[in-house]
Each structure stands twice: as structure tokens, then as C-alpha cells.
Amino acid sequence: MQRLYDFLRRHPTGVDGFWALVLLGFSLLWVGSARPGVDHPVAYGVVAALFSLVLALRRRVPEKMLLLTVALGLAQLALGLEPFPADFAMFVIVYTVAAHDGPRWASRLALAGGLSAATLSQLRWPVEEPTSGAARIFFTIIMTVPFVLAWVLGDSLRTRRAYFAQLEERASRLEREREAQAKVAVAAERARIARELHDVVAHNVSVMVVQADGAAYVMDSSPETAKQALETISGTGRQALAEMRRLLGILRTGEHQEAGEYVPQPDVGQIEDLVEQVRGAGLTVDFAIEGSPRPLPSGVELTAYRIVQEALTNTRKHGGPDAGASVRLVYFDDGLGLLVEDDGRGAPQEMYEDGGADGRGHGLIGMRERVGMVGGTLDAGPRPGGGFRISALLPLKPAH
């Protein structure tokens, strides 16, 4: 049975054509047998055939079939063709036009035609039996009700279809928005992880390279110093591995036991350890804290740590020999200030303008993105008289 229903839904014109033939057969039977003395049988046959055409094409061209129905109704009135079975097509076309999502004039015309059809019929072919005027009006109203019901049913179906179409479109739009938000979230998370990896790799590998060069230089003359450098390399490598495990753990689900224990994210309290590590790598760093230290939001603490880490890494990479640096943390009532300066050669101009040339300058790009995420401000550039300076202000509350 379901296959039959599916077949009928796939071939609506064929179904309408079948019922059109049935209506034509009944109409011709009425003309030839039920009313043998009827006038104008040929005219009745032509009208019946045209009404059958209306029924067959009602879903393909509903507005044109409505106009044809109006023309046939007026022709019946003009030729004096009494109502007969083919007029049933009027009910069907009124319903079809009201249910079709087409121009509103067609629906209004169908309603007007349905309301006036019974009245015009009574005026053209009044009831022969002697009846009162109230009875005739009541009979006219009764004959009008089917047309009104057909139009109301069709219009309700059209409204319901439009409502469900709107719901489907809204659901589809929400699904697209969710997918877009998911893609944005994934891109943001990838960018965040890329910044973290850049900071971890750039800083720790830089320390390891400096220590390895120093160990190789003093291996013969000062074995104890070379041993200390190798220990620094080992400790720095372990720290880098621990941080990379933490970052890679974000990308994994259900693998924490395999990945091992992840260290917490760096915070402001570890900046002093970072400075000591850099000092051990041979860079002179002056560190000072102003104001009253207090707990800060985790995002602010991580941002502060990464800014200092990246700034000191840049000093080692671009400051040149005998460069010195200073790190200042200033606790304000509503924020944390950072000032990292060095007296080295400084980075080339293109390293901090427009994101860097030839793919360089990613560290400063990452700094600006980190500071922007917590609603802060960053100023980076060469110092008067030489060297490089990075100044940041991180608010304690996120920007609205």
C-alpha cells in the first residue's frame, strides 16, 4: 500500500487526469441519459470537456485553469446551461488555487468566485416551487458554504506548508551557523595551539642551542662548565617536552594515561624561574616587581608569561653579543603592566611591522593576538638609542 501512495505522489498529473476522465464520463452520462430532453447537448459536452481539462491541469497551471473556470462559468450563465456534474471542477480549482503558493490575486479571485457562484446560479435559475425570500437566501447560503470551505481548507494547507518550510529553512540556517561557529572555534584553537608551540619551541630550543654552543666551546678547557651547560640543556628539554605534552593532550581525547601527567599552564609566578633560566643561558637580565602581587585570571597570567618568554627569546636571537635585558612587572589596581627592554642591536624594522617579511615576525603576531584576547594593549618597537622594547597592559577584567 505504501508503494501505491508513493507512486501516486510521484505522478500527480496522472492522478488528476484519471479523475478528469471520471468527471467527464459522469457529465456526458448526465447529458445523454439523465436529461434526454436537455437543450444544447453539444455545448454541455464542450463545457464538460473543458472542465475536465481544468481538473487535469489544476496543479500544473492553477492560475490559468482558474481563469478558464471563470470563463466557463460566465459562458454557462450566458448560454443558459444549467449546473451539471462537470461544475464540480469549480470546487476543486477553488481549493487548488487557495492551496497553491502563487500570486495572491488568484486566491482572492477564487474566493470571490466561490462566494458569488451560488448567488448567480439562483438568479439565473430560480427555484420553480413557490418559496419565501428567506428560504431562497438560506438555500443560497447553504450552496455557498462548500465553496468557502474549499477555499479555507486550501488556504490553511498553504499556510501550514509555508510554516513548515520556514521551520525547515530556520533549522537549516541554524545548522549552517553551528557548522560555521565550529569551524571558527577550530581555527581559533589551532591558532592558539600554534602560538603555544611557537613560544615553547622558540624559547626552549634557543636556550638549548646557546648552551650546546657554549658546552662545545669550553668542553676541553672547562669540563665543569660544559657539564653545567649539558645539565641546563637536559632540564630545558624536559621542560619543553612537558609543555608539548600538555599542548598535544589538548588535541587528544582519552589518551591521558598514555601521554602522562601534564604540567599546569605557566603563570606569572614562573616568570622569575624563566628569568633564571635565561640568565643561565648567558643573558644578563634585570628582573623587578612593582606593586602588590596577587592572583590574576589564568588567561592574563599565561599571556604575561608568554610575552616575557617571547621577548627574551627575541633578545637572544637578535640582540647580539653582550646584550642585556630588563623585565618589569607592575601590578596596578585594574591591570598588570609588563615592560621588557634590551640594549642590543634590536630586530630589523620589518620584524615588527605588518607581521614580518618572508614569514618572519610570527612571535610578535602571537603577542598581539594574545594581548587582544584578554582585552589588553601592546606596544613593540625599537628603543631610542638602540635596543628593543615591548610594553603591554593586561586588564584584570575582559573587555566587553
Short mmCIF file of C-alpha atoms in Angstrom, two decimals:
data_model
loop_
_atom_site.label_atom_id
_atom_site.label_comp_id
_atom_site.label_asym_id
_atom_site.label_seq_id
_atom_site.Cartn_x
_atom_site.Cartn_y
_atom_site.Cartn_z
CA MET A 1 0.00 0.00 0.00
CA GLN A 2 2.86 2.37 0.77
CA ARG A 3 4.26 1.80 -2.71
CA LEU A 4 0.92 2.78 -4.18
CA TYR A 5 0.90 6.00 -2.14
CA ASP A 6 4.43 6.80 -3.22
CA PHE A 7 3.53 6.18 -6.85
CA LEU A 8 0.52 8.47 -6.63
CA ARG A 9 2.63 11.24 -5.03
CA ARG A 10 5.21 10.94 -7.80
CA HIS A 11 2.58 11.24 -10.56
CA PRO A 12 0.12 13.95 -9.50
CA THR A 13 -0.78 14.90 -13.07
CA GLY A 14 -1.64 11.30 -13.90
CA VAL A 15 -3.93 11.10 -10.87
CA ASP A 16 -5.65 14.35 -11.83
CA GLY A 17 -6.02 13.11 -15.39
CA PHE A 18 -7.73 9.94 -14.14
CA TRP A 19 -10.25 11.91 -12.08
CA ALA A 20 -10.78 14.26 -15.01
CA LEU A 21 -11.81 11.30 -17.17
CA VAL A 22 -14.16 10.11 -14.42
CA LEU A 23 -15.74 13.57 -14.20
CA LEU A 24 -16.08 13.77 -18.00
CA GLY A 25 -17.74 10.36 -18.09
CA PHE A 26 -20.30 11.28 -15.42
CA SER A 27 -21.00 14.61 -17.12
CA LEU A 28 -21.56 13.03 -20.53
CA LEU A 29 -23.71 10.35 -18.90
CA TRP A 30 -25.82 13.11 -17.32
CA VAL A 31 -26.17 14.89 -20.66
CA GLY A 32 -27.05 11.79 -22.66
CA SER A 33 -29.07 9.70 -20.20
CA ALA A 34 -30.17 11.59 -17.13
CA ARG A 35 -31.54 14.52 -19.11
CA PRO A 36 -32.60 13.28 -22.58
CA GLY A 37 -34.54 16.46 -23.31
CA VAL A 38 -31.76 18.87 -22.43
CA ASP A 39 -31.09 21.77 -24.79
CA HIS A 40 -27.67 22.35 -26.35
CA PRO A 41 -26.13 18.90 -25.70
CA VAL A 42 -23.06 19.79 -27.75
CA ALA A 43 -22.47 22.89 -25.64
CA TYR A 44 -22.79 20.78 -22.49
CA GLY A 45 -20.26 18.32 -23.90
CA VAL A 46 -17.75 21.07 -24.74
CA VAL A 47 -18.11 22.65 -21.30
CA ALA A 48 -17.74 19.25 -19.64
CA ALA A 49 -14.57 18.57 -21.64
CA LEU A 50 -13.09 21.95 -20.69
CA PHE A 51 -13.96 21.44 -17.01
CA SER A 52 -12.23 18.06 -17.21
CA LEU A 53 -9.18 19.83 -18.64
CA VAL A 54 -9.29 22.19 -15.64
CA LEU A 55 -9.26 19.20 -13.31
CA ALA A 56 -6.40 17.53 -15.19
CA LEU A 57 -4.10 20.60 -15.26
CA ARG A 58 -5.07 22.19 -11.96
CA ARG A 59 -1.69 21.58 -10.32
CA ARG A 60 0.45 22.42 -13.34
CA VAL A 61 -1.06 25.82 -14.23
CA PRO A 62 -3.56 26.66 -11.45
CA GLU A 63 -3.91 30.38 -12.27
CA LYS A 64 -4.69 29.72 -15.95
CA MET A 65 -7.15 26.98 -15.04
CA LEU A 66 -8.85 29.39 -12.64
CA LEU A 67 -9.31 31.93 -15.43
CA LEU A 68 -10.66 29.19 -17.69
CA THR A 69 -13.11 28.18 -14.95
CA VAL A 70 -14.34 31.78 -14.61
CA ALA A 71 -14.80 31.95 -18.38
CA LEU A 72 -16.72 28.64 -18.42
CA GLY A 73 -18.96 29.80 -15.57
CA LEU A 74 -19.81 33.01 -17.40
CA ALA A 75 -20.44 31.02 -20.59
CA GLN A 76 -22.88 28.78 -18.69
CA LEU A 77 -24.76 31.84 -17.47
CA ALA A 78 -24.84 33.38 -20.93
CA LEU A 79 -25.92 30.20 -22.75
CA GLY A 80 -28.38 29.08 -20.08
CA LEU A 81 -26.57 25.80 -19.38
CA GLU A 82 -27.91 24.58 -16.05
CA PRO A 83 -25.50 23.28 -13.36
CA PHE A 84 -24.41 19.70 -14.02
CA PRO A 85 -21.75 17.27 -12.68
CA ALA A 86 -18.85 18.95 -14.53
CA ASP A 87 -19.33 22.03 -12.31
CA PHE A 88 -17.70 20.03 -9.51
CA ALA A 89 -14.41 21.19 -11.02
CA MET A 90 -15.20 24.64 -9.62
CA PHE A 91 -14.84 23.36 -6.05
CA VAL A 92 -11.58 21.67 -6.92
CA ILE A 93 -10.00 24.68 -8.62
CA VAL A 94 -11.00 26.97 -5.74
CA TYR A 95 -9.28 24.63 -3.30
CA THR A 96 -6.22 24.21 -5.57
CA VAL A 97 -5.65 27.93 -6.11
CA ALA A 98 -6.06 28.65 -2.38
CA ALA A 99 -3.55 25.90 -1.50
CA HIS A 100 -1.05 26.92 -4.21
CA ASP A 101 1.75 29.26 -3.20
CA GLY A 102 1.11 31.59 -6.10
CA PRO A 103 0.04 35.20 -6.61
CA ARG A 104 -2.48 36.45 -4.07
CA TRP A 105 -4.82 37.84 -6.76
CA ALA A 106 -5.59 34.29 -7.86
CA SER A 107 -6.58 33.25 -4.33
CA ARG A 108 -8.78 36.33 -3.93
CA LEU A 109 -10.39 35.72 -7.31
CA ALA A 110 -11.11 32.10 -6.36
CA LEU A 111 -12.75 33.22 -3.11
CA ALA A 112 -14.82 35.88 -4.87
CA GLY A 113 -15.92 33.38 -7.49
CA GLY A 114 -16.88 30.81 -4.85
CA LEU A 115 -18.92 33.38 -2.90
CA SER A 116 -20.79 34.58 -5.98
CA ALA A 117 -21.32 31.25 -7.79
CA ALA A 118 -24.40 30.13 -5.79
CA THR A 119 -25.96 33.60 -5.87
CA LEU A 120 -25.56 33.93 -9.65
CA SER A 121 -26.92 30.43 -10.10
CA GLN A 122 -30.05 31.26 -8.08
CA LEU A 123 -30.60 34.46 -10.01
CA ARG A 124 -30.19 32.69 -13.37
CA TRP A 125 -32.14 29.55 -12.49
CA PRO A 126 -34.55 30.35 -9.68
CA VAL A 127 -36.31 27.51 -7.86
CA GLU A 128 -39.66 26.80 -9.55
CA GLU A 129 -41.51 25.82 -6.38
CA PRO A 130 -43.11 28.75 -4.58
CA THR A 131 -40.79 29.55 -1.69
CA SER A 132 -40.27 32.60 0.51
CA GLY A 133 -37.39 35.01 0.07
CA ALA A 134 -35.84 33.88 3.36
CA ALA A 135 -35.85 30.27 2.18
CA ARG A 136 -34.13 31.24 -1.04
CA ILE A 137 -31.49 33.19 0.85
CA PHE A 138 -30.95 30.25 3.19
CA PHE A 139 -30.63 27.87 0.24
CA THR A 140 -28.11 30.22 -1.41
CA ILE A 141 -26.04 30.36 1.77
CA ILE A 142 -26.08 26.57 2.05
CA MET A 143 -24.84 26.28 -1.55
CA THR A 144 -22.10 28.87 -0.87
CA VAL A 145 -20.71 27.06 2.18
CA PRO A 146 -18.94 24.29 0.17
CA PHE A 147 -17.04 26.88 -1.87
CA VAL A 148 -15.98 28.73 1.27
CA LEU A 149 -14.92 25.51 2.96
CA ALA A 150 -12.88 24.51 -0.10
CA TRP A 151 -11.09 27.87 -0.09
CA VAL A 152 -10.49 27.83 3.69
CA LEU A 153 -9.12 24.28 3.54
CA GLY A 154 -6.76 25.17 0.69
CA ASP A 155 -5.57 28.40 2.31
CA SER A 156 -4.95 26.59 5.62
CA LEU A 157 -2.90 23.96 3.82
CA ARG A 158 -0.88 26.67 2.07
CA THR A 159 -0.24 28.44 5.38
CA ARG A 160 0.78 25.19 7.04
CA ARG A 161 3.18 24.34 4.22
CA ALA A 162 4.71 27.81 4.40
CA TYR A 163 5.11 27.44 8.18
CA PHE A 164 6.87 24.09 7.88
CA ALA A 165 9.05 25.42 5.06
CA GLN A 166 10.04 28.31 7.31
CA LEU A 167 10.86 25.91 10.14
CA GLU A 168 12.99 23.78 7.81
CA GLU A 169 14.79 26.85 6.48
CA ARG A 170 15.43 28.08 10.01
CA ALA A 171 16.72 24.67 11.09
CA SER A 172 18.98 24.55 8.03
CA ARG A 173 20.24 28.07 8.75
CA LEU A 174 20.94 27.20 12.39
CA GLU A 175 22.80 24.08 11.27
CA ARG A 176 24.92 26.15 8.89
CA GLU A 177 25.60 28.67 11.65
CA ARG A 178 26.62 25.90 14.03
CA GLU A 179 28.98 24.47 11.43
CA ALA A 180 30.44 27.93 10.80
CA GLN A 181 30.89 28.52 14.54
CA ALA A 182 32.51 25.12 14.90
CA LYS A 183 34.94 25.93 12.08
CA VAL A 184 35.76 29.30 13.66
CA ALA A 185 36.29 27.63 17.03
CA VAL A 186 38.56 25.01 15.47
CA ALA A 187 40.55 27.68 13.63
CA ALA A 188 40.90 29.74 16.81
CA GLU A 189 42.01 26.70 18.81
CA ARG A 190 44.54 25.78 16.14
CA ALA A 191 45.88 29.33 16.14
CA ARG A 192 46.14 29.26 19.94
CA ILE A 193 47.98 25.93 19.91
CA ALA A 194 50.26 27.22 17.15
CA ARG A 195 51.15 30.23 19.27
CA GLU A 196 51.81 27.99 22.28
CA LEU A 197 54.02 25.68 20.23
CA HIS A 198 55.89 28.63 18.77
CA ASP A 199 56.60 30.02 22.21
CA VAL A 200 57.65 26.66 23.65
CA VAL A 201 59.84 25.63 20.72
CA ALA A 202 61.36 29.06 20.03
CA HIS A 203 62.30 29.68 23.64
CA ASN A 204 63.49 26.26 24.78
CA VAL A 205 65.27 25.32 21.58
CA SER A 206 67.01 28.70 21.58
CA VAL A 207 68.24 28.07 25.13
CA MET A 208 69.39 24.58 24.20
CA VAL A 209 71.29 25.82 21.13
CA VAL A 210 73.07 28.53 23.12
CA GLN A 211 74.00 26.08 25.88
CA ALA A 212 75.16 23.46 23.37
CA ASP A 213 77.40 26.01 21.62
CA GLY A 214 78.83 27.09 24.95
CA ALA A 215 79.42 23.50 26.06
CA ALA A 216 81.23 22.69 22.83
CA TYR A 217 83.40 25.81 23.22
CA VAL A 218 84.52 25.07 26.79
CA MET A 219 84.49 21.25 26.62
CA ASP A 220 88.30 20.98 26.72
CA SER A 221 89.20 23.99 28.81
CA SER A 222 86.43 23.83 31.43
CA PRO A 223 84.73 20.43 31.67
CA GLU A 224 82.74 21.51 34.74
CA THR A 225 81.19 24.43 32.87
CA ALA A 226 80.38 22.15 29.93
CA LYS A 227 78.74 19.73 32.36
CA GLN A 228 76.56 22.50 33.76
CA ALA A 229 75.59 23.53 30.23
CA LEU A 230 74.61 19.96 29.41
CA GLU A 231 72.51 19.79 32.57
CA THR A 232 70.79 23.01 31.52
CA ILE A 233 70.13 21.52 28.09
CA SER A 234 68.66 18.41 29.72
CA GLY A 235 66.41 20.40 32.05
CA THR A 236 65.26 22.71 29.28
CA GLY A 237 64.49 19.74 27.04
CA ARG A 238 62.41 18.08 29.76
CA GLN A 239 60.52 21.31 30.32
CA ALA A 240 59.86 21.64 26.58
CA LEU A 241 58.65 18.03 26.40
CA ALA A 242 56.32 18.55 29.36
CA GLU A 243 54.77 21.65 27.82
CA MET A 244 54.44 20.00 24.42
CA ARG A 245 52.75 17.00 26.04
CA ARG A 246 50.27 19.39 27.61
CA LEU A 247 49.59 21.06 24.28
CA LEU A 248 49.29 17.81 22.36
CA GLY A 249 46.99 16.47 25.06
CA ILE A 250 44.51 19.15 24.07
CA LEU A 251 44.36 17.55 20.64
CA ARG A 252 43.75 14.08 22.04
CA THR A 253 40.76 12.52 23.75
CA GLY A 254 41.02 9.57 26.09
CA GLU A 255 44.82 9.36 25.84
CA HIS A 256 45.83 11.00 29.11
CA GLN A 257 47.23 7.80 30.55
CA GLU A 258 49.47 7.33 27.53
CA ALA A 259 50.54 10.95 27.40
CA GLY A 260 51.50 11.07 31.07
CA GLU A 261 50.93 13.84 33.59
CA TYR A 262 50.55 17.27 32.05
CA VAL A 263 52.08 20.25 33.80
CA PRO A 264 49.86 23.26 34.56
CA GLN A 265 49.92 26.23 32.26
CA PRO A 266 52.70 28.72 33.04
CA ASP A 267 51.74 31.72 35.20
CA VAL A 268 53.23 34.96 36.48
CA GLY A 269 54.87 33.15 39.39
CA GLN A 270 57.06 31.21 36.95
CA ILE A 271 58.43 34.32 35.23
CA GLU A 272 61.20 34.54 37.81
CA ASP A 273 62.18 30.92 37.04
CA LEU A 274 62.15 31.82 33.36
CA VAL A 275 64.47 34.76 34.00
CA GLU A 276 66.84 32.50 35.94
CA GLN A 277 66.85 30.03 33.09
CA VAL A 278 67.73 32.78 30.63
CA ARG A 279 70.46 34.04 32.92
CA GLY A 280 71.87 30.53 32.99
CA ALA A 281 71.99 30.64 29.20
CA GLY A 282 74.35 33.63 29.38
CA LEU A 283 71.98 36.61 29.01
CA THR A 284 72.14 39.31 31.67
CA VAL A 285 68.58 40.05 32.81
CA ASP A 286 67.43 42.54 35.44
CA PHE A 287 64.09 41.50 36.99
CA ALA A 288 61.85 43.60 39.24
CA ILE A 289 58.26 43.53 40.50
CA GLU A 290 56.39 46.68 41.47
CA GLY A 291 53.13 46.82 43.35
CA SER A 292 51.44 44.11 45.39
CA PRO A 293 51.47 40.68 43.70
CA ARG A 294 48.11 38.93 43.80
CA PRO A 295 46.29 36.12 41.95
CA LEU A 296 45.28 37.02 38.40
CA PRO A 297 42.93 35.44 35.86
CA SER A 298 44.55 32.39 34.26
CA GLY A 299 44.38 33.93 30.78
CA VAL A 300 46.19 37.06 31.96
CA GLU A 301 48.88 35.01 33.74
CA LEU A 302 49.55 32.81 30.71
CA THR A 303 49.64 35.86 28.41
CA ALA A 304 52.11 37.66 30.68
CA TYR A 305 54.39 34.61 30.84
CA ARG A 306 54.36 34.10 27.07
CA ILE A 307 55.08 37.77 26.35
CA VAL A 308 58.13 37.77 28.62
CA GLN A 309 59.26 34.43 27.18
CA GLU A 310 58.96 35.62 23.58
CA ALA A 311 60.61 38.96 24.34
CA LEU A 312 63.66 37.32 25.98
CA THR A 313 63.86 34.79 23.14
CA ASN A 314 63.96 37.64 20.63
CA THR A 315 66.68 39.34 22.68
CA ARG A 316 68.87 36.24 22.47
CA LYS A 317 68.19 35.82 18.76
CA HIS A 318 68.55 39.45 17.63
CA GLY A 319 70.25 41.34 20.45
CA GLY A 320 73.77 40.34 19.51
CA PRO A 321 76.70 39.63 21.82
CA ASP A 322 76.86 41.19 25.29
CA ALA A 323 73.19 42.26 25.13
CA GLY A 324 71.39 42.84 28.41
CA ALA A 325 67.69 42.90 29.18
CA SER A 326 65.34 44.05 31.90
CA VAL A 327 61.92 42.74 32.88
CA ARG A 328 59.42 44.80 34.91
CA LEU A 329 56.08 43.60 36.28
CA VAL A 330 53.83 46.34 37.61
CA TYR A 331 50.64 45.48 39.49
CA PHE A 332 48.01 48.19 39.08
CA ASP A 333 44.59 48.27 40.69
CA ASP A 334 42.88 47.26 37.44
CA GLY A 335 45.60 45.52 35.48
CA LEU A 336 49.11 44.17 35.07
CA GLY A 337 51.82 46.09 33.26
CA LEU A 338 54.77 44.44 31.50
CA LEU A 339 57.93 46.13 30.27
CA VAL A 340 60.69 44.11 28.62
CA GLU A 341 63.67 46.03 27.20
CA ASP A 342 67.09 45.15 25.88
CA ASP A 343 70.14 47.20 24.89
CA GLY A 344 71.18 45.01 21.98
CA ARG A 345 71.07 45.69 18.27
CA GLY A 346 67.33 45.06 18.14
CA ALA A 347 65.35 43.30 15.45
CA PRO A 348 65.17 44.67 11.91
CA GLN A 349 62.34 47.06 11.17
CA GLU A 350 60.37 44.51 9.12
CA MET A 351 60.27 42.13 12.07
CA TYR A 352 57.60 44.13 13.86
CA GLU A 353 55.81 45.91 11.03
CA ASP A 354 52.90 44.23 9.20
CA GLY A 355 53.61 40.82 10.70
CA GLY A 356 57.13 40.45 9.38
CA ALA A 357 58.66 39.81 5.98
CA ASP A 358 59.18 36.42 4.35
CA GLY A 359 57.25 34.66 7.08
CA ARG A 360 59.16 36.26 9.96
CA GLY A 361 57.71 38.12 12.90
CA HIS A 362 55.27 35.40 14.00
CA GLY A 363 56.28 35.84 17.63
CA LEU A 364 55.14 39.46 17.68
CA ILE A 365 51.95 38.50 15.84
CA GLY A 366 51.28 35.91 18.52
CA MET A 367 51.91 38.52 21.23
CA ARG A 368 49.38 40.90 19.74
CA GLU A 369 46.78 38.15 19.39
CA ARG A 370 47.29 37.02 22.99
CA VAL A 371 47.00 40.55 24.32
CA GLY A 372 43.94 41.20 22.17
CA MET A 373 42.23 38.06 23.50
CA VAL A 374 42.38 39.40 27.08
CA GLY A 375 41.43 42.94 26.02
CA GLY A 376 44.87 44.49 26.58
CA THR A 377 47.22 46.70 24.61
CA LEU A 378 50.72 46.04 23.27
CA ASP A 379 53.45 48.35 22.03
CA ALA A 380 56.56 46.85 20.44
CA GLY A 381 59.40 48.59 18.67
CA PRO A 382 62.98 49.85 18.82
CA ARG A 383 64.14 51.91 21.79
CA PRO A 384 65.61 55.36 21.40
CA GLY A 385 69.35 54.89 21.40
CA GLY A 386 69.23 51.23 20.39
CA GLY A 387 67.72 48.02 21.54
CA PHE A 388 64.13 46.83 21.58
CA ARG A 389 61.21 47.40 23.92
CA ILE A 390 57.94 45.58 24.47
CA SER A 391 55.30 47.18 26.65
CA ALA A 392 51.92 45.58 27.46
CA LEU A 393 48.99 46.40 29.70
CA LEU A 394 46.72 43.49 30.59
CA PRO A 395 43.39 44.33 32.25
CA LEU A 396 42.13 42.14 35.08
CA LYS A 397 38.64 42.02 33.56
CA PRO A 398 37.92 41.02 29.93
CA ALA A 399 36.90 43.82 27.59
CA HIS A 400 33.22 43.97 26.64
#
